[in-house]
Coordinates of C-alpha atoms in Angstrom, one line a residue:
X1 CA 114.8 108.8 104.8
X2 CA 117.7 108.7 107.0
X3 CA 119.0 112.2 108.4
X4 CA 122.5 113.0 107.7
X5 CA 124.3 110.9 110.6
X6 CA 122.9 107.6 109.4
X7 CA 123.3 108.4 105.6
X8 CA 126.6 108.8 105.9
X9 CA 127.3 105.8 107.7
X10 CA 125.2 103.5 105.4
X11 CA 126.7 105.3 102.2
X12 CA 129.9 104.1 104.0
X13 CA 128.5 100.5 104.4
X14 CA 127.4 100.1 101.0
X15 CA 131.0 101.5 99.6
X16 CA 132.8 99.3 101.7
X17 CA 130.5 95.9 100.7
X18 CA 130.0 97.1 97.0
X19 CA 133.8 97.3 96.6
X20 CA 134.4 93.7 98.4
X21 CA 131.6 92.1 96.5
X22 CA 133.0 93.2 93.3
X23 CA 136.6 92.1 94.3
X24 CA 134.3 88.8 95.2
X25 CA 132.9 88.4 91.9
X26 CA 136.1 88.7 90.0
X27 CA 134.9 89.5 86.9
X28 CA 131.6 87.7 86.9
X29 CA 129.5 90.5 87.5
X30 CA 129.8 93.3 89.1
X31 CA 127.3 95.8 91.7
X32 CA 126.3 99.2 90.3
X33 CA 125.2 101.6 93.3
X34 CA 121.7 102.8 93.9
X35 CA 120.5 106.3 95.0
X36 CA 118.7 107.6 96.9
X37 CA 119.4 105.8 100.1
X38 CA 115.8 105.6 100.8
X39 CA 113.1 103.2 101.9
X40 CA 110.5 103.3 99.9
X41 CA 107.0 102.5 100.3
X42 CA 103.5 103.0 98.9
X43 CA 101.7 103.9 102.7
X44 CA 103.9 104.5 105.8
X45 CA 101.6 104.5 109.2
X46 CA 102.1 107.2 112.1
X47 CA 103.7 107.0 116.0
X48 CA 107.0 105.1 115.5
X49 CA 108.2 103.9 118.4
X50 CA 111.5 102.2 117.1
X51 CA 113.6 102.2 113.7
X52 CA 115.8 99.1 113.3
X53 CA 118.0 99.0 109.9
X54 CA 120.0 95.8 109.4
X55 CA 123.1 94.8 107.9
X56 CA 123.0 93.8 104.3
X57 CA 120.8 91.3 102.5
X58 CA 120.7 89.9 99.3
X59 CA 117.2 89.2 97.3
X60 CA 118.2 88.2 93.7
X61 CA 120.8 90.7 91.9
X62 CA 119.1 93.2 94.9
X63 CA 121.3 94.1 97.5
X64 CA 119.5 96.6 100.3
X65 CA 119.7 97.3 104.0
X66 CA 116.6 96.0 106.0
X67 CA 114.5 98.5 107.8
X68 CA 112.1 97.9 110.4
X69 CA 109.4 100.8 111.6
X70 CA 107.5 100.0 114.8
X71 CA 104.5 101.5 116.3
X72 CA 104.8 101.2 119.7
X73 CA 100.7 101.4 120.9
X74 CA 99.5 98.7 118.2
X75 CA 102.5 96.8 118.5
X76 CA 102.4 96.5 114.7
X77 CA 105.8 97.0 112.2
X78 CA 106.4 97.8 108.5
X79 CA 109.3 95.8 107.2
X80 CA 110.6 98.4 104.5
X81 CA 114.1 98.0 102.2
X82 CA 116.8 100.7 101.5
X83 CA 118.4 99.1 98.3
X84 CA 122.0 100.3 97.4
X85 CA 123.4 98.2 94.8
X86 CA 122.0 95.7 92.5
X87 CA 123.8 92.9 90.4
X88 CA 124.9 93.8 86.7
X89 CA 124.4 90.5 84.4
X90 CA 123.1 88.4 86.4
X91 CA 122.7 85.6 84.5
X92 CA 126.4 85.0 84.0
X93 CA 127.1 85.6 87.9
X94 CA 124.3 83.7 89.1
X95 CA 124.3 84.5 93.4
X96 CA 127.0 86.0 94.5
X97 CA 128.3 85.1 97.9
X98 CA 127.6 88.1 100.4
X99 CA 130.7 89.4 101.6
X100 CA 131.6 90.1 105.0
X101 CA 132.1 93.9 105.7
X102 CA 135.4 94.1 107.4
X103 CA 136.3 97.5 106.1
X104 CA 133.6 99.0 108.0
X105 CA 134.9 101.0 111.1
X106 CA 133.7 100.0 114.2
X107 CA 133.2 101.8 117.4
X108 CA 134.8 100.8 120.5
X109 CA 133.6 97.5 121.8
X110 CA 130.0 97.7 119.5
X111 CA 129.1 96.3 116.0
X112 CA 128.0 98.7 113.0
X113 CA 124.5 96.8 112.6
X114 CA 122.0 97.4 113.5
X115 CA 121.1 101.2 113.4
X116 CA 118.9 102.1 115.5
X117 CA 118.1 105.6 114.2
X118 CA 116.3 108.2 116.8
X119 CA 115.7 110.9 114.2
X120 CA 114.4 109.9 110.6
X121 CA 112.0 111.5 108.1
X122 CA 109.1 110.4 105.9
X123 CA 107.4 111.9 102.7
X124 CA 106.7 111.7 99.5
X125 CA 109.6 111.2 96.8
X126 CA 108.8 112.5 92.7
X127 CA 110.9 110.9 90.6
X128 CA 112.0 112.5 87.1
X129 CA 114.6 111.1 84.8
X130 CA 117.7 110.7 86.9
X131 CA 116.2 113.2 89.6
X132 CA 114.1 113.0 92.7
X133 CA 112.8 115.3 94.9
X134 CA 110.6 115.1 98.4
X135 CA 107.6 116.6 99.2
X136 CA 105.2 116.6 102.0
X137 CA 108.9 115.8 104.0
X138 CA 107.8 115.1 108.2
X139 CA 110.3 115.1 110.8
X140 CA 110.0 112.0 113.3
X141 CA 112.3 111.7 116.7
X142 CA 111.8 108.9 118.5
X143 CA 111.8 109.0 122.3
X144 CA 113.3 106.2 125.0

């Protein structure tokens, strides 16, 4: 779970490249948003030593943000996936092109992807009907 900072910039990413894609498809289709912003997965391991989250991808009518988790002393990494949109009728649109993401602001001199985040959270996520909470939430900051 990203902390506020990195939310709000991929809840800004996925706007921006929901609303182009749509413009894209022209009628063919169209993405509906996903919450939470989360990567979710079934075991996470412990001692990160790096967080990588990557520009948009597309898998199917499933459009997410890859995220990488490393550990730095066994060298080993959990390829994870914060989906934000998927594809509405399918079918009919078949695969979309991905869009580029000119909208997105960019700081001086430096692309938007990847995020590297230094502060993230882990825990476990209930879901109920159209709700979610977290339990067991555990703070991680990485150092370097």
């Amino acid at each position: 779970m990203p902390q506020k900072d990195t939310a709000l910039t991929l809840a800004q990413a996925a706007r921006s490249f929901i609303r182009s894609c749509n413009e894209a498809l022209n009628g063919k289709g169209f993405l509906i948003p996903r919450f939470p912003l989360y990567a979710l997965a079934d075991e996470l391991g412990e001692g990160f030593s790096s967080c990588k989250i990557a520009a948009p991808e597309q898998d199917g009518g499933l459009f997410f943000f890859p995220v990488t988790l490393s550990s730095g002393e066994s060298a080993s990494c959990q390829k994870l996936r914060i989906v934000f949109a998927e594809l509405e009728e399918p079918q009919e649109a078949g695969r979309p092109p991905l869009p580029s993401l000119p909208e997105l602001p960019h700081y001086e001199g430096e692309e938007r992807f990847p995020l590297c985040p230094r502060v993230f959270r882990t825990g476990r996520i209930e879901f109920s009907g159209g709700s979610w909470e977290v339990r067991e939430e555990r703070w991680h900051k990485l150092t370097g």
